[in-house]
PDB file of C-alpha atoms in Angstrom:
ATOM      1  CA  UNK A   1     197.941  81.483  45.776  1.00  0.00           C
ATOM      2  CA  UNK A   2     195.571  80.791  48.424  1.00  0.00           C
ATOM      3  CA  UNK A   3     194.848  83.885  50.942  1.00  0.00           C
ATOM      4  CA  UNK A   4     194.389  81.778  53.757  1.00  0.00           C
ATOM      5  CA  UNK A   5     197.260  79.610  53.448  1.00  0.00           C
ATOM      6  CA  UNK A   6     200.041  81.460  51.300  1.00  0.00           C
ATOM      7  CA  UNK A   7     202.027  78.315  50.931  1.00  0.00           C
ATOM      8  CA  UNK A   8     199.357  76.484  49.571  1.00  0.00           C
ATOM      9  CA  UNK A   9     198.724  76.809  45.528  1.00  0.00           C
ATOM     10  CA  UNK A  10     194.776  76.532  43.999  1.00  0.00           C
ATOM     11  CA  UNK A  11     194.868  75.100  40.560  1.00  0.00           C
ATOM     12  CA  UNK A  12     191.762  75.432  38.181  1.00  0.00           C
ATOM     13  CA  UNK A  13     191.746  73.981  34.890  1.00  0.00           C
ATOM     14  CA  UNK A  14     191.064  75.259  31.501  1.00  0.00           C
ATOM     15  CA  UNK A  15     188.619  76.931  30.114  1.00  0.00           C
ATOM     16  CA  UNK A  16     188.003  78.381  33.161  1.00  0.00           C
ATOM     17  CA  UNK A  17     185.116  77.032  35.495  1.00  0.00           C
ATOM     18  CA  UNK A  18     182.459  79.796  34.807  1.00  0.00           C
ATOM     19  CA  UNK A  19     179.161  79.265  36.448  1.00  0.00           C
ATOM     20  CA  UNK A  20     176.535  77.772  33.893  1.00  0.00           C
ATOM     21  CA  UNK A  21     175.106  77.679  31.229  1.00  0.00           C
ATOM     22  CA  UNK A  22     177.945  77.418  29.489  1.00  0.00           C
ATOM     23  CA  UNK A  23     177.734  79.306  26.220  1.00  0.00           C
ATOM     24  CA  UNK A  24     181.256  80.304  23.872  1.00  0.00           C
ATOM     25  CA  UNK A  25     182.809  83.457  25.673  1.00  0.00           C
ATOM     26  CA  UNK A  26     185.417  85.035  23.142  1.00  0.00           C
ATOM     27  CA  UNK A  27     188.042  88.349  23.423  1.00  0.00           C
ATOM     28  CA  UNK A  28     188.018  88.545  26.959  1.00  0.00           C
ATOM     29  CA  UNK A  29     189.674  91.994  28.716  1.00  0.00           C
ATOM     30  CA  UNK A  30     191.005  91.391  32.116  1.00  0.00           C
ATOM     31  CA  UNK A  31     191.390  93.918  35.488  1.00  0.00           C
ATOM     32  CA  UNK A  32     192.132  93.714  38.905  1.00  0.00           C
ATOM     33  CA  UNK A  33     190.252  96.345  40.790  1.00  0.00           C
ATOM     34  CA  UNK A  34     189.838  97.251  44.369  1.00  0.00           C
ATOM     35  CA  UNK A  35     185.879  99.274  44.822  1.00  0.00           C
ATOM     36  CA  UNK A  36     183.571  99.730  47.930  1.00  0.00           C
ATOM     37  CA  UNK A  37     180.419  97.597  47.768  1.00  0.00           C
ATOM     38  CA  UNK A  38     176.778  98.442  48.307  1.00  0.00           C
ATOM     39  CA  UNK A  39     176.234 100.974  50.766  1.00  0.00           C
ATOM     40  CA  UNK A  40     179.561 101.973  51.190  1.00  0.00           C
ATOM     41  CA  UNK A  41     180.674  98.433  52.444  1.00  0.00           C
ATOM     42  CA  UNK A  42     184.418  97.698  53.194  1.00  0.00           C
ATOM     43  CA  UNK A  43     186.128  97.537  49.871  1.00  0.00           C
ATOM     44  CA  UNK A  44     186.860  94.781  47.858  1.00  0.00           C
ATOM     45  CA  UNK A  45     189.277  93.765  45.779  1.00  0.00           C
ATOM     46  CA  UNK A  46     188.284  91.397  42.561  1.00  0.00           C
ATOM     47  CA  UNK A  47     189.850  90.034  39.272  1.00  0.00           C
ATOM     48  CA  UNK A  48     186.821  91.146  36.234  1.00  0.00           C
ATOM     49  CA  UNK A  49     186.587  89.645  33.182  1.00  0.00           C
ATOM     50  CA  UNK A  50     184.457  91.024  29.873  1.00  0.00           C
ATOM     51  CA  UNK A  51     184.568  88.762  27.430  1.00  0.00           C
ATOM     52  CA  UNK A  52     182.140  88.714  23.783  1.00  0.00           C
ATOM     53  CA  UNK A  53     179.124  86.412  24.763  1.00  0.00           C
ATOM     54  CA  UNK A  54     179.954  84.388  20.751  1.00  0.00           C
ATOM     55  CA  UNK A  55     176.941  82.957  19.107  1.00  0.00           C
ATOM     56  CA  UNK A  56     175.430  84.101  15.763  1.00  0.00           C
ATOM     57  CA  UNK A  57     175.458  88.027  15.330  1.00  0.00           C
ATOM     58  CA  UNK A  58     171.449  88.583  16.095  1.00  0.00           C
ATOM     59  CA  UNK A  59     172.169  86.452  19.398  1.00  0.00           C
ATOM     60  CA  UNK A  60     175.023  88.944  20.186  1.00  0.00           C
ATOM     61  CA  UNK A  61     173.161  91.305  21.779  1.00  0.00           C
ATOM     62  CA  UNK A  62     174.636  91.536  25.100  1.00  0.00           C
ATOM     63  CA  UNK A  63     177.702  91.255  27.418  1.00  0.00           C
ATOM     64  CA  UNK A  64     178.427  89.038  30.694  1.00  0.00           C
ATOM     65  CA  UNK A  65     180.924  89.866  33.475  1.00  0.00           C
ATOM     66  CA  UNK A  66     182.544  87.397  35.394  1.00  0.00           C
ATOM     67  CA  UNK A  67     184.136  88.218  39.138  1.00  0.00           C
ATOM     68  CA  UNK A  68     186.730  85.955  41.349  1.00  0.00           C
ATOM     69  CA  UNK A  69     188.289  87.413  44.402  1.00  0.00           C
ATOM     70  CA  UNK A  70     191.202  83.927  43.310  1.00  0.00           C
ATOM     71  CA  UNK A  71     190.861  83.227  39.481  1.00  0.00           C
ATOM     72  CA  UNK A  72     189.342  79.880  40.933  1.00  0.00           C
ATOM     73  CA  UNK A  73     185.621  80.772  42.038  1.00  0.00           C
ATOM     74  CA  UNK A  74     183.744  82.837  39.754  1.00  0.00           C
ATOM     75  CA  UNK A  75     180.586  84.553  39.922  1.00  0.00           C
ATOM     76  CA  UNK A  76     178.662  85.597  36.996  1.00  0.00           C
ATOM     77  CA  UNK A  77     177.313  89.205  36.175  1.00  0.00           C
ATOM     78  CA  UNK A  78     175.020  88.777  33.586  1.00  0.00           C
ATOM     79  CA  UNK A  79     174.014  91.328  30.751  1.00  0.00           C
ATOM     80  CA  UNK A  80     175.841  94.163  32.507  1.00  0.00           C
ATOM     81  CA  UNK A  81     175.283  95.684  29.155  1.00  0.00           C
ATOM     82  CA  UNK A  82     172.328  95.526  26.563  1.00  0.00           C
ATOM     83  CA  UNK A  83     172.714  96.818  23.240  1.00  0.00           C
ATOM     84  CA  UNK A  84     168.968  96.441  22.344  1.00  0.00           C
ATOM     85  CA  UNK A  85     168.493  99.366  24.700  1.00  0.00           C
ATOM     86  CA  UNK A  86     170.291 101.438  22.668  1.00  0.00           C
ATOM     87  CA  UNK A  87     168.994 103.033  19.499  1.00  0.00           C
ATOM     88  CA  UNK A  88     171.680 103.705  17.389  1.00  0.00           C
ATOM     89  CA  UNK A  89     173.269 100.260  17.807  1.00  0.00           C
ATOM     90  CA  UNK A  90     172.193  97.626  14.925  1.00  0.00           C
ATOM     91  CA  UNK A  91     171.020  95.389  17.994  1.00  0.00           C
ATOM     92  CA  UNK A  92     173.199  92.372  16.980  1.00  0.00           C
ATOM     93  CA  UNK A  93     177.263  91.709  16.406  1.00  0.00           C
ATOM     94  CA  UNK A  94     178.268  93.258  20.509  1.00  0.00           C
ATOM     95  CA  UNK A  95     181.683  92.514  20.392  1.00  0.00           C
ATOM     96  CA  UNK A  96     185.002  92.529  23.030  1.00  0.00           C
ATOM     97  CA  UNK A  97     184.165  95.278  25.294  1.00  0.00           C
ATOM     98  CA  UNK A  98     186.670  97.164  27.077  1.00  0.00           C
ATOM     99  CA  UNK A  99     186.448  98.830  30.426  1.00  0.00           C
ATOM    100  CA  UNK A 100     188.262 101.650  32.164  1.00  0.00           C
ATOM    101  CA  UNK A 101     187.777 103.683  35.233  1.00  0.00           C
ATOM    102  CA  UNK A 102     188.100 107.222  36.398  1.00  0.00           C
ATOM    103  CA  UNK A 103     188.096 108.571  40.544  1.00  0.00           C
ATOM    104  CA  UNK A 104     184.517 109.995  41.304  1.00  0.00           C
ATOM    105  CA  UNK A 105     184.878 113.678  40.964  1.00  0.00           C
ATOM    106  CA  UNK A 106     185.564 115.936  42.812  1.00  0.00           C
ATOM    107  CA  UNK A 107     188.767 115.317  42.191  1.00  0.00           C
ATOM    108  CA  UNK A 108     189.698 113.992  45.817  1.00  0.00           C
ATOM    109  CA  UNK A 109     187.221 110.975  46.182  1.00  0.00           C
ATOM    110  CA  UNK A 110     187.460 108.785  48.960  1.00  0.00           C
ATOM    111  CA  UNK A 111     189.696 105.787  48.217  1.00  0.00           C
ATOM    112  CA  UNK A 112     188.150 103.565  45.839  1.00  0.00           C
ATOM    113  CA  UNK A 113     185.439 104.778  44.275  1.00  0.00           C
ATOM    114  CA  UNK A 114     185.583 105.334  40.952  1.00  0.00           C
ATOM    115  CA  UNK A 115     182.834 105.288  37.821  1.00  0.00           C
ATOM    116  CA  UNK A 116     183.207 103.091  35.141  1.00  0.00           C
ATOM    117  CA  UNK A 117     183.280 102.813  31.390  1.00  0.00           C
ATOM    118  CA  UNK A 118     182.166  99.882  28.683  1.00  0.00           C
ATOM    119  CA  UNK A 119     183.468 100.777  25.435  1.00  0.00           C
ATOM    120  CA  UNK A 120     182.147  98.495  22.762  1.00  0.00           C
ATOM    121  CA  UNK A 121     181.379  97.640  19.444  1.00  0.00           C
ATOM    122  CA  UNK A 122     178.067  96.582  17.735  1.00  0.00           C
ATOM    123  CA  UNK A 123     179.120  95.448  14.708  1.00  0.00           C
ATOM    124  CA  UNK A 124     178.097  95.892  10.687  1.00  0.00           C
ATOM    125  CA  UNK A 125     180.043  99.219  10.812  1.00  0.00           C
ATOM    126  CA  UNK A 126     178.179 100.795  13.399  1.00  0.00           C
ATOM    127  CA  UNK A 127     180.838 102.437  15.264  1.00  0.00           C
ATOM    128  CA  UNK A 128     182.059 102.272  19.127  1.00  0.00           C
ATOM    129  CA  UNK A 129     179.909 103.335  21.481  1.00  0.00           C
ATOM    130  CA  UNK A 130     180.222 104.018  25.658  1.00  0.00           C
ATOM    131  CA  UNK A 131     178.892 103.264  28.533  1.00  0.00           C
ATOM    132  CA  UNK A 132     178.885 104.244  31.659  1.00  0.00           C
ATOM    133  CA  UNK A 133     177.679 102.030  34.990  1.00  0.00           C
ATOM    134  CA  UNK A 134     174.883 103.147  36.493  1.00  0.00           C
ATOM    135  CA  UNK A 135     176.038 102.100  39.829  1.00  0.00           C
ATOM    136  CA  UNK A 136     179.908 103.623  39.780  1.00  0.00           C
ATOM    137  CA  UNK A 137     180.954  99.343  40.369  1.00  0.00           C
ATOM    138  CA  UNK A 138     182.647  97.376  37.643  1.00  0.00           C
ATOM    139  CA  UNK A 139     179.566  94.817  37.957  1.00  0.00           C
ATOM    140  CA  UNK A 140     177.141  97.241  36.242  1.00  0.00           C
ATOM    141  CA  UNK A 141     174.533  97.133  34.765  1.00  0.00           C
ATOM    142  CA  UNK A 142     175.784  99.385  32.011  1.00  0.00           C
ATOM    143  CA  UNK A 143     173.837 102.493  30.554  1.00  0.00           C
ATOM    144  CA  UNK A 144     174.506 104.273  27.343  1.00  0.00           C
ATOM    145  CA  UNK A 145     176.216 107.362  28.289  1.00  0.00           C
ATOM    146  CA  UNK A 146     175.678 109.974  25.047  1.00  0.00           C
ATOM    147  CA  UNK A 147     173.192 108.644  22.650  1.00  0.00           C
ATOM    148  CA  UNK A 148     175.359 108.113  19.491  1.00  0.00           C
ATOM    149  CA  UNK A 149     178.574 106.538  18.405  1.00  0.00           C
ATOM    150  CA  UNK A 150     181.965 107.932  20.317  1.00  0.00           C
ATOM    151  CA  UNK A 151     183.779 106.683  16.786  1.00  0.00           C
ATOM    152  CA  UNK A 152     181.216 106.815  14.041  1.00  0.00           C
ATOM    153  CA  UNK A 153     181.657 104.351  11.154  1.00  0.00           C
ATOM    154  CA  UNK A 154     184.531 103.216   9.185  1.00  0.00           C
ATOM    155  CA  UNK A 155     187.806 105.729  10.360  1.00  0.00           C
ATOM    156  CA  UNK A 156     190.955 105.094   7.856  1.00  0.00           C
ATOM    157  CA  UNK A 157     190.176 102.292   6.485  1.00  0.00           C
ATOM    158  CA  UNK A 158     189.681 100.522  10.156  1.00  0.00           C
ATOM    159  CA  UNK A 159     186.258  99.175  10.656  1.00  0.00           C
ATOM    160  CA  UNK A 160     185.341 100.139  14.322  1.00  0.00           C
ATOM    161  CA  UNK A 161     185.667  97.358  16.521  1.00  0.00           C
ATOM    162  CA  UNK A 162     188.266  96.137  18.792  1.00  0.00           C
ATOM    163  CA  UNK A 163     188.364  98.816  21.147  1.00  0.00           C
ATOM    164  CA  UNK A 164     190.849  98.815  23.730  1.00  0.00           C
ATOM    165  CA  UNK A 165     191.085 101.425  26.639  1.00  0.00           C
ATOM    166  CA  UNK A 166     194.507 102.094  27.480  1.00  0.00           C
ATOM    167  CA  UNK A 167     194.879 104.367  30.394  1.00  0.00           C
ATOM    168  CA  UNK A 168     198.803 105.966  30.703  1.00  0.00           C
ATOM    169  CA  UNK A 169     200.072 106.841  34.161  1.00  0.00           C
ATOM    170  CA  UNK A 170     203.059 109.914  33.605  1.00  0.00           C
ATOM    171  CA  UNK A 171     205.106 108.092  36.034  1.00  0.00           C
ATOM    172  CA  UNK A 172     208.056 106.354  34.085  1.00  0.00           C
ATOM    173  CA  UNK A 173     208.406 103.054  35.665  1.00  0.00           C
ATOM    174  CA  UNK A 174     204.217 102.192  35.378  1.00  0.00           C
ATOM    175  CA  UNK A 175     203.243  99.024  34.879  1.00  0.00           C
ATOM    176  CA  UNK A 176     199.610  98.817  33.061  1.00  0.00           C
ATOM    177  CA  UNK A 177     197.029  98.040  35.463  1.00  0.00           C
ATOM    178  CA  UNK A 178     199.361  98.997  38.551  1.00  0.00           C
ATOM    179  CA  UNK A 179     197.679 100.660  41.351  1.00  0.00           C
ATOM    180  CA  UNK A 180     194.929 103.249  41.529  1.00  0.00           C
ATOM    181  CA  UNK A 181     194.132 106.148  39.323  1.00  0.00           C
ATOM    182  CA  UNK A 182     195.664 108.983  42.049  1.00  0.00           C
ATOM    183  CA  UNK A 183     197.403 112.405  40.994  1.00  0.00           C
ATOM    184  CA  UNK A 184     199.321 111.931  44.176  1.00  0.00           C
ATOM    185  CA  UNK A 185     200.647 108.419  44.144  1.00  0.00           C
ATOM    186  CA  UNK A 186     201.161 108.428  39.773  1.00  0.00           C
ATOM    187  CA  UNK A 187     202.610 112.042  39.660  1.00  0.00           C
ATOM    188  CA  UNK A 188     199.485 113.537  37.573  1.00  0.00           C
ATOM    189  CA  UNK A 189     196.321 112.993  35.805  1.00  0.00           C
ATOM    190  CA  UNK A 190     197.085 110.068  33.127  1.00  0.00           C
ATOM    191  CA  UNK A 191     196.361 110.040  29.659  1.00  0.00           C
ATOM    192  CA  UNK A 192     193.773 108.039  27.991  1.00  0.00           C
ATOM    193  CA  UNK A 193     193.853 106.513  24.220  1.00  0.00           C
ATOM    194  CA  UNK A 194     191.091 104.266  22.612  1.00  0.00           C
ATOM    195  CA  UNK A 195     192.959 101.643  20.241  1.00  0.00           C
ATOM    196  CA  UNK A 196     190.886  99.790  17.337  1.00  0.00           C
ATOM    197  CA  UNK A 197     190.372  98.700  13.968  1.00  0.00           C
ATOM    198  CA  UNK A 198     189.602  95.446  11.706  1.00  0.00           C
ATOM    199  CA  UNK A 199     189.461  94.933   7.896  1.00  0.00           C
ATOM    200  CA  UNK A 200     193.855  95.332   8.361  1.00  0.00           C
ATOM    201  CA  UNK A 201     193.591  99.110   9.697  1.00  0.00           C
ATOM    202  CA  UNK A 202     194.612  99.860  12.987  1.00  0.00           C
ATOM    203  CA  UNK A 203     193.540 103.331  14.578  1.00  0.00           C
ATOM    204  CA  UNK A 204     194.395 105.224  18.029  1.00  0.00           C
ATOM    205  CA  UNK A 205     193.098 108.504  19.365  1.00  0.00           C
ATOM    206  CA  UNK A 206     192.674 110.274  22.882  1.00  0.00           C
ATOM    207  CA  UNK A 207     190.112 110.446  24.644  1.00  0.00           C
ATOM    208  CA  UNK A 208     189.918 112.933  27.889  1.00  0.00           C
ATOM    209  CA  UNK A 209     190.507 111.108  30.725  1.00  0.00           C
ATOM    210  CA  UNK A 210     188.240 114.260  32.564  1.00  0.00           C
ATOM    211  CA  UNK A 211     184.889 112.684  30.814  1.00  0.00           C
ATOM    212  CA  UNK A 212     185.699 109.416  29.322  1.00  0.00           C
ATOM    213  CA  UNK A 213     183.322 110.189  26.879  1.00  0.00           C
ATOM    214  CA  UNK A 214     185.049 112.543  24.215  1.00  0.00           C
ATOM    215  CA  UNK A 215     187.514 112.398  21.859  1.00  0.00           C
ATOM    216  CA  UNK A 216     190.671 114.590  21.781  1.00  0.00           C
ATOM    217  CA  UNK A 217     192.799 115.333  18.745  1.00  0.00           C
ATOM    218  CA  UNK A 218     193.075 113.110  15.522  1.00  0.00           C
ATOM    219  CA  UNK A 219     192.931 110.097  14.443  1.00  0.00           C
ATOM    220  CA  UNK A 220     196.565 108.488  13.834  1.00  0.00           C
ATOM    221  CA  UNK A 221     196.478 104.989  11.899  1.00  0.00           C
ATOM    222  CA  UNK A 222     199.218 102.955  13.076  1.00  0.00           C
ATOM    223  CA  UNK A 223     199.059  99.676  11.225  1.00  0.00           C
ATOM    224  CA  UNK A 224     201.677  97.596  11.451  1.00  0.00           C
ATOM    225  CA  UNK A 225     203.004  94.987   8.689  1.00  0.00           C
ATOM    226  CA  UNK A 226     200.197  91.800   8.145  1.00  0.00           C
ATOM    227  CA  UNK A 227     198.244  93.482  10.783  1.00  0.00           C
ATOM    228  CA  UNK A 228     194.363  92.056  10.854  1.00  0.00           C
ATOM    229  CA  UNK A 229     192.323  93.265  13.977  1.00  0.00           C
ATOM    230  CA  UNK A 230     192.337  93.022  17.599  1.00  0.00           C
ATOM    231  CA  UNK A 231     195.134  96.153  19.016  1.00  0.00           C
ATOM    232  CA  UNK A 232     196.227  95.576  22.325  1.00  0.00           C
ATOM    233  CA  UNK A 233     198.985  97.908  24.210  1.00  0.00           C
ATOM    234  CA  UNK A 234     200.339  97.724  27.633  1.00  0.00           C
ATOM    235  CA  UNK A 235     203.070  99.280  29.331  1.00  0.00           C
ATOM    236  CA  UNK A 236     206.099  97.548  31.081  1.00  0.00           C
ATOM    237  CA  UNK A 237     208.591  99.422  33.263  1.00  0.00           C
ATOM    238  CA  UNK A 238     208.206 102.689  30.520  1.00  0.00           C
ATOM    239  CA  UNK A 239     208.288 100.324  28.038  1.00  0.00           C
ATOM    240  CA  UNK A 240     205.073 100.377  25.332  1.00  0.00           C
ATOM    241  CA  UNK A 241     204.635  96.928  23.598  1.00  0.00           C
ATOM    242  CA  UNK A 242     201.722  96.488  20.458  1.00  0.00           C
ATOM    243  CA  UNK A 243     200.011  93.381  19.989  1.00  0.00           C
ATOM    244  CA  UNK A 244     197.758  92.216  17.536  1.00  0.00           C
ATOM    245  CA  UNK A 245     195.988  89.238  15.486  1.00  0.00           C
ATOM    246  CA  UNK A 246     197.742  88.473  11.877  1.00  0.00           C
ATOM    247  CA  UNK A 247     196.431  85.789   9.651  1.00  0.00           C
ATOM    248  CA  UNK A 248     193.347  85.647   8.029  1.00  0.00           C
TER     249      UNK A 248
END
């Protein structure tokens, strides 16, 4: 819909018109998020895609965001994140990112601001690693936040890649992506779970939604019948619905 005439429909075609060059995006994660600009600017509110920049593996070595206040002009971020600056990745095979968000602590932050979190995979059985922006804004860049792997290696038979955030508001009714993380306005601090898992193994565990950056409790495999990669969950009026990739 076009904000300046609400009556008026703006159309875009398919793939969608990314600013050049135009190399093979794959897996892209959408959000919608509302964050103050530079210098405490008036905030903004922007659709954010992270897709897999898809090329060979040794070319995969970083990850492009793209920004549109109308799904119609888009403005490109690029490398928000680069594995090569991180030692423990294999520096090739960066694959589907996913991002989440907490509030700035302390724990009553001013209205949209928030820091933000890549999760990611680098491939050849690395393992998952985070990120964390070095700017609290969903445009980056990106910065290793602990030095190592969040999920090391192979877990259950799931190679780690894949990852999806999910972040789980208590109130009943929630809609994924609805609104803005607040204890006030949800009815308490959400839960957070970390989804993954190729080679037909599909994983989830928590993470603490205080750091982003740890794990909490075990790992639970939760594979359903001819699954092959790619978990995705989202929530619908308290209702959870699984997706995945089958096939070969």
């Amino acid at each position: 819909q076009n904000p300046e005439n609400p009556e008026k429909t703006i159309k875009t075609g398919n793939p969608l018109p990314f600013p050049g060059p135009w190399p093979w995006y794959a897996d892209p994660e959408a959000h919608l998020f509302a964050h103050t600009g530079p210098a405490n600017q008036p905030p903004t509110q922007n659709y954010w895609l992270y897709p897999t920049y898809s090329a060979a593996y040794e070319q995969q070595t970083f990850f492009d965001a793209f920004s549109s206040p109308d799904l119609v002009t888009w403005t490109k971020h690029p490398t928000v994140l680069n594995i090569t600056q991180i030692p423990w990745s294999t520096n090739r095979a960066a694959w589907a990112p996913s991002v989440a968000r907490r509030p700035l602590k302390p724990s009553t932050p001013k209205k949209y601001e928030y820091e933000y979190y890549m999760y990611f995979s680098t491939g050849d059985g690395t393992g998952i690693g985070v990120a964390r922006s070095t700017t609290n804004s969903p445009a980056g860049p990106f910065a290793d936040a602990l030095g190592r792997p969040l999920v090391n290696g192979t877990v259950m038979g799931a190679e780690a890649i894949d990852a999806q955030v999910f972040v789980d508001y208590p109130a009943p009714n929630q809609n994924s992506g609805d609104a803005e993380w607040d204890a006030e306005v949800q009815g308490g601090t959400p839960r957070v779970w970390l989804y993954f898992g190729g080679w037909g193994h599909a994983v989830v565990v928590e993470v603490d939604a205080e750091s982003m950056t740890a794990l909490k409790g075990q790992f639970v495999e939760i594979t359903p019948p001819e699954y092959v990669e790619g978990p995705w969950v989202l929530k619908r009026k308290g209702v959870y619905y699984f997706m995945y990739s089958v096939g070969g």
